[in-house]
């Protein structure tokens, strides 16, 4: 599945003041001690000494003398700092903490804010490629483990991968809860990883460029985690029925979260199904959700984790609705949509 995306070129965000604010220097008259009278020249008087303070020397000496900042400059600085503070919450803190003094150092950012700032320095597209590389590494590990078991009768690596990269009820009950995340980076078959990485390659950079590296990782990992929880719940509900699920793995739940997020933000965007059939984004997201939800309810035989797919789509739609309410206006102004 491919798609035709609207222009999402990330132009530099420009912000300019309507009117430049300049502070005029405040002139201060020279004191009586520094003022000198022009010497009266007579025929008998000698050539004036170079120690006499000419107008240029007085100006130069005055410029070298330290003098306090003008009150107007200090007031302008305070007005600018208050008008262009980083957040409304910061203005509220400044308003109620005036007793601390204007010279107090700003508070240190929290741990999450520091991590967010560092992660957002990464190129969002490279983050997508790193996720694809991680999926490929785990896929190659699976292939080596399967080959070792078949050729050398050595199941050690296969068992280790199964315990740490497959979402199953035994793994969770035995305390390996990290499989809720690690299973979203695991693909055992060639067709599985090709389809998933193809979808991530086309959809990932667009969403990552829109959200930034930190928020994209939050969407991707959060969508995969919620999809795993839905898949695990489905396995528990069908534990004693005719369809027993040994385990689940794959990045499709996280990728569907990205797809649903983009479709919720830009419902009129055009996707190309099978590289040929054009369809609106909201139609694609709705159709996939209905199909997977129906497939999970009817419990038909198959190798598709429909419950995980539906969970990933639900997470992406919820995240998209939240983002539309909070950020859509600024995105449209930034990207000229």
PDB file of C-alpha atoms in Angstrom, residues 30-238:
ATOM      1  CA  UNK A  30      29.256  66.261  31.931  1.00  0.00           C
ATOM      2  CA  UNK A  31      29.957  67.255  35.483  1.00  0.00           C
ATOM      3  CA  UNK A  32      31.444  70.646  36.243  1.00  0.00           C
ATOM      4  CA  UNK A  33      34.757  69.024  37.091  1.00  0.00           C
ATOM      5  CA  UNK A  34      35.164  67.520  33.641  1.00  0.00           C
ATOM      6  CA  UNK A  35      34.122  70.683  31.732  1.00  0.00           C
ATOM      7  CA  UNK A  36      36.974  72.853  30.500  1.00  0.00           C
ATOM      8  CA  UNK A  37      36.918  76.357  29.132  1.00  0.00           C
ATOM      9  CA  UNK A  38      38.561  77.145  25.840  1.00  0.00           C
ATOM     10  CA  UNK A  39      41.999  78.740  26.518  1.00  0.00           C
ATOM     11  CA  UNK A  40      42.450  82.321  25.398  1.00  0.00           C
ATOM     12  CA  UNK A  41      45.295  82.633  22.947  1.00  0.00           C
ATOM     13  CA  UNK A  42      47.504  85.739  22.833  1.00  0.00           C
ATOM     14  CA  UNK A  43      50.543  86.625  20.883  1.00  0.00           C
ATOM     15  CA  UNK A  44      52.761  85.715  23.806  1.00  0.00           C
ATOM     16  CA  UNK A  45      51.062  82.464  24.589  1.00  0.00           C
ATOM     17  CA  UNK A  46      52.703  79.235  23.569  1.00  0.00           C
ATOM     18  CA  UNK A  47      51.240  76.428  21.474  1.00  0.00           C
ATOM     19  CA  UNK A  48      48.477  74.653  23.430  1.00  0.00           C
ATOM     20  CA  UNK A  49      49.623  71.459  25.127  1.00  0.00           C
ATOM     21  CA  UNK A  50      48.403  68.076  23.881  1.00  0.00           C
ATOM     22  CA  UNK A  51      47.061  67.438  27.350  1.00  0.00           C
ATOM     23  CA  UNK A  52      44.187  69.811  26.753  1.00  0.00           C
ATOM     24  CA  UNK A  53      40.864  67.954  26.514  1.00  0.00           C
ATOM     25  CA  UNK A  54      39.482  68.463  23.073  1.00  0.00           C
ATOM     26  CA  UNK A  55      35.894  67.637  22.208  1.00  0.00           C
ATOM     27  CA  UNK A  56      36.912  64.308  20.675  1.00  0.00           C
ATOM     28  CA  UNK A  57      38.923  63.269  23.734  1.00  0.00           C
ATOM     29  CA  UNK A  58      36.096  64.212  26.072  1.00  0.00           C
ATOM     30  CA  UNK A  59      33.748  62.010  24.028  1.00  0.00           C
ATOM     31  CA  UNK A  60      36.213  59.131  24.056  1.00  0.00           C
ATOM     32  CA  UNK A  61      36.809  59.374  27.790  1.00  0.00           C
ATOM     33  CA  UNK A  62      33.079  59.525  28.440  1.00  0.00           C
ATOM     34  CA  UNK A  63      32.544  56.412  26.354  1.00  0.00           C
ATOM     35  CA  UNK A  64      35.147  54.512  28.409  1.00  0.00           C
ATOM     36  CA  UNK A  65      33.656  55.459  31.734  1.00  0.00           C
ATOM     37  CA  UNK A  66      31.423  52.763  33.237  1.00  0.00           C
ATOM     38  CA  UNK A  67      27.917  53.941  33.885  1.00  0.00           C
ATOM     39  CA  UNK A  68      24.779  52.114  34.979  1.00  0.00           C
ATOM     40  CA  UNK A  69      22.135  50.948  32.514  1.00  0.00           C
ATOM     41  CA  UNK A  70      19.446  53.425  31.725  1.00  0.00           C
ATOM     42  CA  UNK A  71      16.100  52.858  33.438  1.00  0.00           C
ATOM     43  CA  UNK A  72      14.366  52.736  30.046  1.00  0.00           C
ATOM     44  CA  UNK A  73      16.581  49.850  28.881  1.00  0.00           C
ATOM     45  CA  UNK A  74      15.895  47.864  32.039  1.00  0.00           C
ATOM     46  CA  UNK A  75      12.153  48.384  31.719  1.00  0.00           C
ATOM     47  CA  UNK A  76      12.176  47.403  28.043  1.00  0.00           C
ATOM     48  CA  UNK A  77      14.098  44.236  28.834  1.00  0.00           C
ATOM     49  CA  UNK A  78      11.536  43.279  31.442  1.00  0.00           C
ATOM     50  CA  UNK A  79       8.648  43.939  29.085  1.00  0.00           C
ATOM     51  CA  UNK A  80      10.219  41.820  26.350  1.00  0.00           C
ATOM     52  CA  UNK A  81      10.974  38.999  28.774  1.00  0.00           C
ATOM     53  CA  UNK A  82       7.407  39.003  30.014  1.00  0.00           C
ATOM     54  CA  UNK A  83       5.829  39.308  26.560  1.00  0.00           C
ATOM     55  CA  UNK A  84       7.893  36.557  24.933  1.00  0.00           C
ATOM     56  CA  UNK A  85       8.209  34.067  27.764  1.00  0.00           C
ATOM     57  CA  UNK A  86       8.143  30.416  26.715  1.00  0.00           C
ATOM     58  CA  UNK A  87       4.732  29.456  28.089  1.00  0.00           C
ATOM     59  CA  UNK A  88       1.681  30.887  29.872  1.00  0.00           C
ATOM     60  CA  UNK A  89       2.620  28.762  32.857  1.00  0.00           C
ATOM     61  CA  UNK A  90       5.949  30.562  32.995  1.00  0.00           C
ATOM     62  CA  UNK A  91       4.154  33.930  33.076  1.00  0.00           C
ATOM     63  CA  UNK A  92       2.013  32.752  35.964  1.00  0.00           C
ATOM     64  CA  UNK A  93       5.078  31.634  37.876  1.00  0.00           C
ATOM     65  CA  UNK A  94       6.790  34.985  37.233  1.00  0.00           C
ATOM     66  CA  UNK A  95       3.695  36.829  38.431  1.00  0.00           C
ATOM     67  CA  UNK A  96       3.477  34.976  41.729  1.00  0.00           C
ATOM     68  CA  UNK A  97       7.227  34.692  42.365  1.00  0.00           C
ATOM     69  CA  UNK A  98       8.283  38.303  42.056  1.00  0.00           C
ATOM     70  CA  UNK A  99       9.674  38.225  45.567  1.00  0.00           C
ATOM     71  CA  UNK A 100      12.481  35.939  44.380  1.00  0.00           C
ATOM     72  CA  UNK A 101      13.986  38.802  42.376  1.00  0.00           C
ATOM     73  CA  UNK A 102      14.660  39.186  38.681  1.00  0.00           C
ATOM     74  CA  UNK A 103      18.289  38.095  39.098  1.00  0.00           C
ATOM     75  CA  UNK A 104      17.441  34.565  40.279  1.00  0.00           C
ATOM     76  CA  UNK A 105      18.514  31.811  37.849  1.00  0.00           C
ATOM     77  CA  UNK A 106      15.777  30.095  35.839  1.00  0.00           C
ATOM     78  CA  UNK A 107      14.604  26.703  37.132  1.00  0.00           C
ATOM     79  CA  UNK A 108      16.282  23.659  35.668  1.00  0.00           C
ATOM     80  CA  UNK A 109      14.194  21.634  33.208  1.00  0.00           C
ATOM     81  CA  UNK A 110      12.842  18.300  34.350  1.00  0.00           C
ATOM     82  CA  UNK A 111      14.129  14.920  33.266  1.00  0.00           C
ATOM     83  CA  UNK A 112      11.448  14.413  30.622  1.00  0.00           C
ATOM     84  CA  UNK A 113      11.969  17.904  29.218  1.00  0.00           C
ATOM     85  CA  UNK A 114      15.709  17.282  28.984  1.00  0.00           C
ATOM     86  CA  UNK A 115      15.227  13.945  27.235  1.00  0.00           C
ATOM     87  CA  UNK A 116      12.672  15.494  24.870  1.00  0.00           C
ATOM     88  CA  UNK A 117      15.069  18.283  23.924  1.00  0.00           C
ATOM     89  CA  UNK A 118      17.908  15.860  23.223  1.00  0.00           C
ATOM     90  CA  UNK A 119      15.796  13.390  21.242  1.00  0.00           C
ATOM     91  CA  UNK A 120      14.280  16.154  19.143  1.00  0.00           C
ATOM     92  CA  UNK A 121      17.773  17.026  17.932  1.00  0.00           C
ATOM     93  CA  UNK A 122      17.756  13.763  15.986  1.00  0.00           C
ATOM     94  CA  UNK A 123      16.669  13.732  12.375  1.00  0.00           C
ATOM     95  CA  UNK A 124      13.101  12.286  12.381  1.00  0.00           C
ATOM     96  CA  UNK A 125      13.698  10.390   9.150  1.00  0.00           C
ATOM     97  CA  UNK A 126      16.799   8.752  10.604  1.00  0.00           C
ATOM     98  CA  UNK A 127      14.719   7.655  13.592  1.00  0.00           C
ATOM     99  CA  UNK A 128      12.394   5.818  11.213  1.00  0.00           C
ATOM    100  CA  UNK A 129      15.358   4.180   9.487  1.00  0.00           C
ATOM    101  CA  UNK A 130      16.772   3.151  12.870  1.00  0.00           C
ATOM    102  CA  UNK A 131      13.494   1.429  13.743  1.00  0.00           C
ATOM    103  CA  UNK A 132      13.565  -0.372  10.411  1.00  0.00           C
ATOM    104  CA  UNK A 133      17.162  -1.459  11.041  1.00  0.00           C
ATOM    105  CA  UNK A 134      16.240  -2.801  14.487  1.00  0.00           C
ATOM    106  CA  UNK A 135      13.392  -4.830  12.982  1.00  0.00           C
ATOM    107  CA  UNK A 136      15.767  -6.191  10.344  1.00  0.00           C
ATOM    108  CA  UNK A 137      18.357  -7.217  12.949  1.00  0.00           C
ATOM    109  CA  UNK A 138      15.774  -9.172  14.969  1.00  0.00           C
ATOM    110  CA  UNK A 139      14.449 -10.766  11.764  1.00  0.00           C
ATOM    111  CA  UNK A 140      17.954 -11.954  10.862  1.00  0.00           C
ATOM    112  CA  UNK A 141      18.344 -13.344  14.385  1.00  0.00           C
ATOM    113  CA  UNK A 142      15.146 -15.348  13.880  1.00  0.00           C
ATOM    114  CA  UNK A 143      16.425 -16.701  10.582  1.00  0.00           C
ATOM    115  CA  UNK A 144      19.699 -17.777  12.142  1.00  0.00           C
ATOM    116  CA  UNK A 145      17.873 -19.377  15.081  1.00  0.00           C
ATOM    117  CA  UNK A 146      15.555 -21.335  12.787  1.00  0.00           C
ATOM    118  CA  UNK A 147      18.471 -22.459  10.646  1.00  0.00           C
ATOM    119  CA  UNK A 148      20.463 -23.543  13.707  1.00  0.00           C
ATOM    120  CA  UNK A 149      17.556 -25.584  15.004  1.00  0.00           C
ATOM    121  CA  UNK A 150      16.887 -27.252  11.669  1.00  0.00           C
ATOM    122  CA  UNK A 151      20.490 -27.937  10.686  1.00  0.00           C
ATOM    123  CA  UNK A 152      22.294 -28.444  13.985  1.00  0.00           C
ATOM    124  CA  UNK A 153      19.405 -29.367  16.321  1.00  0.00           C
ATOM    125  CA  UNK A 154      20.294 -26.445  18.548  1.00  0.00           C
ATOM    126  CA  UNK A 155      17.120 -24.649  19.753  1.00  0.00           C
ATOM    127  CA  UNK A 156      18.869 -22.427  22.323  1.00  0.00           C
ATOM    128  CA  UNK A 157      18.674 -19.173  20.358  1.00  0.00           C
ATOM    129  CA  UNK A 158      15.192 -19.969  19.096  1.00  0.00           C
ATOM    130  CA  UNK A 159      13.906 -20.536  22.618  1.00  0.00           C
ATOM    131  CA  UNK A 160      15.562 -17.346  23.841  1.00  0.00           C
ATOM    132  CA  UNK A 161      13.965 -15.299  21.076  1.00  0.00           C
ATOM    133  CA  UNK A 162      10.599 -16.926  21.744  1.00  0.00           C
ATOM    134  CA  UNK A 163      10.767 -16.033  25.420  1.00  0.00           C
ATOM    135  CA  UNK A 164      11.833 -12.430  24.819  1.00  0.00           C
ATOM    136  CA  UNK A 165      10.286 -11.363  21.479  1.00  0.00           C
ATOM    137  CA  UNK A 166       6.938 -13.187  21.343  1.00  0.00           C
ATOM    138  CA  UNK A 167       3.839 -11.879  23.108  1.00  0.00           C
ATOM    139  CA  UNK A 168       2.114 -14.815  24.771  1.00  0.00           C
ATOM    140  CA  UNK A 169       0.240 -15.621  27.945  1.00  0.00           C
ATOM    141  CA  UNK A 170       3.016 -17.902  29.294  1.00  0.00           C
ATOM    142  CA  UNK A 171       5.622 -15.171  28.792  1.00  0.00           C
ATOM    143  CA  UNK A 172       3.508 -12.602  30.643  1.00  0.00           C
ATOM    144  CA  UNK A 173       2.601 -14.955  33.499  1.00  0.00           C
ATOM    145  CA  UNK A 174       6.278 -15.822  33.903  1.00  0.00           C
ATOM    146  CA  UNK A 175       7.114 -12.143  34.360  1.00  0.00           C
ATOM    147  CA  UNK A 176       8.485 -11.241  30.922  1.00  0.00           C
ATOM    148  CA  UNK A 177       6.313  -8.175  30.542  1.00  0.00           C
ATOM    149  CA  UNK A 178       8.860  -6.516  28.261  1.00  0.00           C
ATOM    150  CA  UNK A 179       7.494  -8.684  25.461  1.00  0.00           C
ATOM    151  CA  UNK A 180       4.638  -6.179  25.234  1.00  0.00           C
ATOM    152  CA  UNK A 181       7.202  -3.873  23.593  1.00  0.00           C
ATOM    153  CA  UNK A 182       9.829  -6.193  22.139  1.00  0.00           C
ATOM    154  CA  UNK A 183       7.248  -8.206  20.199  1.00  0.00           C
ATOM    155  CA  UNK A 184       6.461  -5.087  18.154  1.00  0.00           C
ATOM    156  CA  UNK A 185      10.008  -5.211  16.705  1.00  0.00           C
ATOM    157  CA  UNK A 186       9.895  -8.904  15.853  1.00  0.00           C
ATOM    158  CA  UNK A 187       9.035 -10.564  12.524  1.00  0.00           C
ATOM    159  CA  UNK A 188       9.779 -14.200  11.800  1.00  0.00           C
ATOM    160  CA  UNK A 189       8.792 -14.550   8.141  1.00  0.00           C
ATOM    161  CA  UNK A 190      10.143 -12.750   5.096  1.00  0.00           C
ATOM    162  CA  UNK A 191       6.729 -11.695   3.790  1.00  0.00           C
ATOM    163  CA  UNK A 192       5.802 -10.304   7.203  1.00  0.00           C
ATOM    164  CA  UNK A 193       8.816  -8.026   7.510  1.00  0.00           C
ATOM    165  CA  UNK A 194       8.621  -6.900   3.872  1.00  0.00           C
ATOM    166  CA  UNK A 195       5.007  -5.745   4.195  1.00  0.00           C
ATOM    167  CA  UNK A 196       5.552  -4.074   7.545  1.00  0.00           C
ATOM    168  CA  UNK A 197       8.751  -2.291   6.577  1.00  0.00           C
ATOM    169  CA  UNK A 198       7.210  -1.159   3.291  1.00  0.00           C
ATOM    170  CA  UNK A 199       4.345   0.452   5.192  1.00  0.00           C
ATOM    171  CA  UNK A 200       6.719   2.029   7.707  1.00  0.00           C
ATOM    172  CA  UNK A 201       8.956   3.338   4.917  1.00  0.00           C
ATOM    173  CA  UNK A 202       6.079   5.191   3.230  1.00  0.00           C
ATOM    174  CA  UNK A 203       4.169   6.336   6.307  1.00  0.00           C
ATOM    175  CA  UNK A 204       6.856   6.781   8.951  1.00  0.00           C
ATOM    176  CA  UNK A 205       8.811   9.791   7.603  1.00  0.00           C
ATOM    177  CA  UNK A 206       5.635  11.837   7.054  1.00  0.00           C
ATOM    178  CA  UNK A 207       4.388  11.306  10.607  1.00  0.00           C
ATOM    179  CA  UNK A 208       7.863  11.685  12.127  1.00  0.00           C
ATOM    180  CA  UNK A 209       8.420  14.952  10.265  1.00  0.00           C
ATOM    181  CA  UNK A 210       5.097  16.210  11.558  1.00  0.00           C
ATOM    182  CA  UNK A 211       5.612  15.230  15.193  1.00  0.00           C
ATOM    183  CA  UNK A 212       9.355  15.343  15.675  1.00  0.00           C
ATOM    184  CA  UNK A 213      11.530  12.487  16.881  1.00  0.00           C
ATOM    185  CA  UNK A 214      10.358  12.382  20.506  1.00  0.00           C
ATOM    186  CA  UNK A 215       6.618  12.487  19.845  1.00  0.00           C
ATOM    187  CA  UNK A 216       6.939  10.052  16.953  1.00  0.00           C
ATOM    188  CA  UNK A 217       8.655   7.524  19.199  1.00  0.00           C
ATOM    189  CA  UNK A 218       5.885   8.049  21.724  1.00  0.00           C
ATOM    190  CA  UNK A 219       3.232   7.412  19.069  1.00  0.00           C
ATOM    191  CA  UNK A 220       5.030   4.386  17.628  1.00  0.00           C
ATOM    192  CA  UNK A 221       5.865   2.698  20.939  1.00  0.00           C
ATOM    193  CA  UNK A 222       2.548   3.683  22.501  1.00  0.00           C
ATOM    194  CA  UNK A 223       0.608   2.307  19.528  1.00  0.00           C
ATOM    195  CA  UNK A 224       2.599  -0.915  19.630  1.00  0.00           C
ATOM    196  CA  UNK A 225       2.074  -1.253  23.376  1.00  0.00           C
ATOM    197  CA  UNK A 226      -1.683  -0.708  23.146  1.00  0.00           C
ATOM    198  CA  UNK A 227      -1.902  -3.141  20.227  1.00  0.00           C
ATOM    199  CA  UNK A 228      -0.039  -5.745  22.301  1.00  0.00           C
ATOM    200  CA  UNK A 229      -2.433  -5.252  25.209  1.00  0.00           C
ATOM    201  CA  UNK A 230      -5.418  -5.760  22.906  1.00  0.00           C
ATOM    202  CA  UNK A 231      -3.786  -8.849  21.423  1.00  0.00           C
ATOM    203  CA  UNK A 232      -3.055 -10.265  24.869  1.00  0.00           C
ATOM    204  CA  UNK A 233      -6.652  -9.668  25.956  1.00  0.00           C
ATOM    205  CA  UNK A 234      -7.836 -11.434  22.824  1.00  0.00           C
ATOM    206  CA  UNK A 235      -5.595 -14.405  23.597  1.00  0.00           C
ATOM    207  CA  UNK A 236      -6.992 -14.628  27.125  1.00  0.00           C
ATOM    208  CA  UNK A 237     -10.591 -14.498  25.918  1.00  0.00           C
ATOM    209  CA  UNK A 238      -9.980 -17.242  23.366  1.00  0.00           C
TER     210      UNK A 238
END
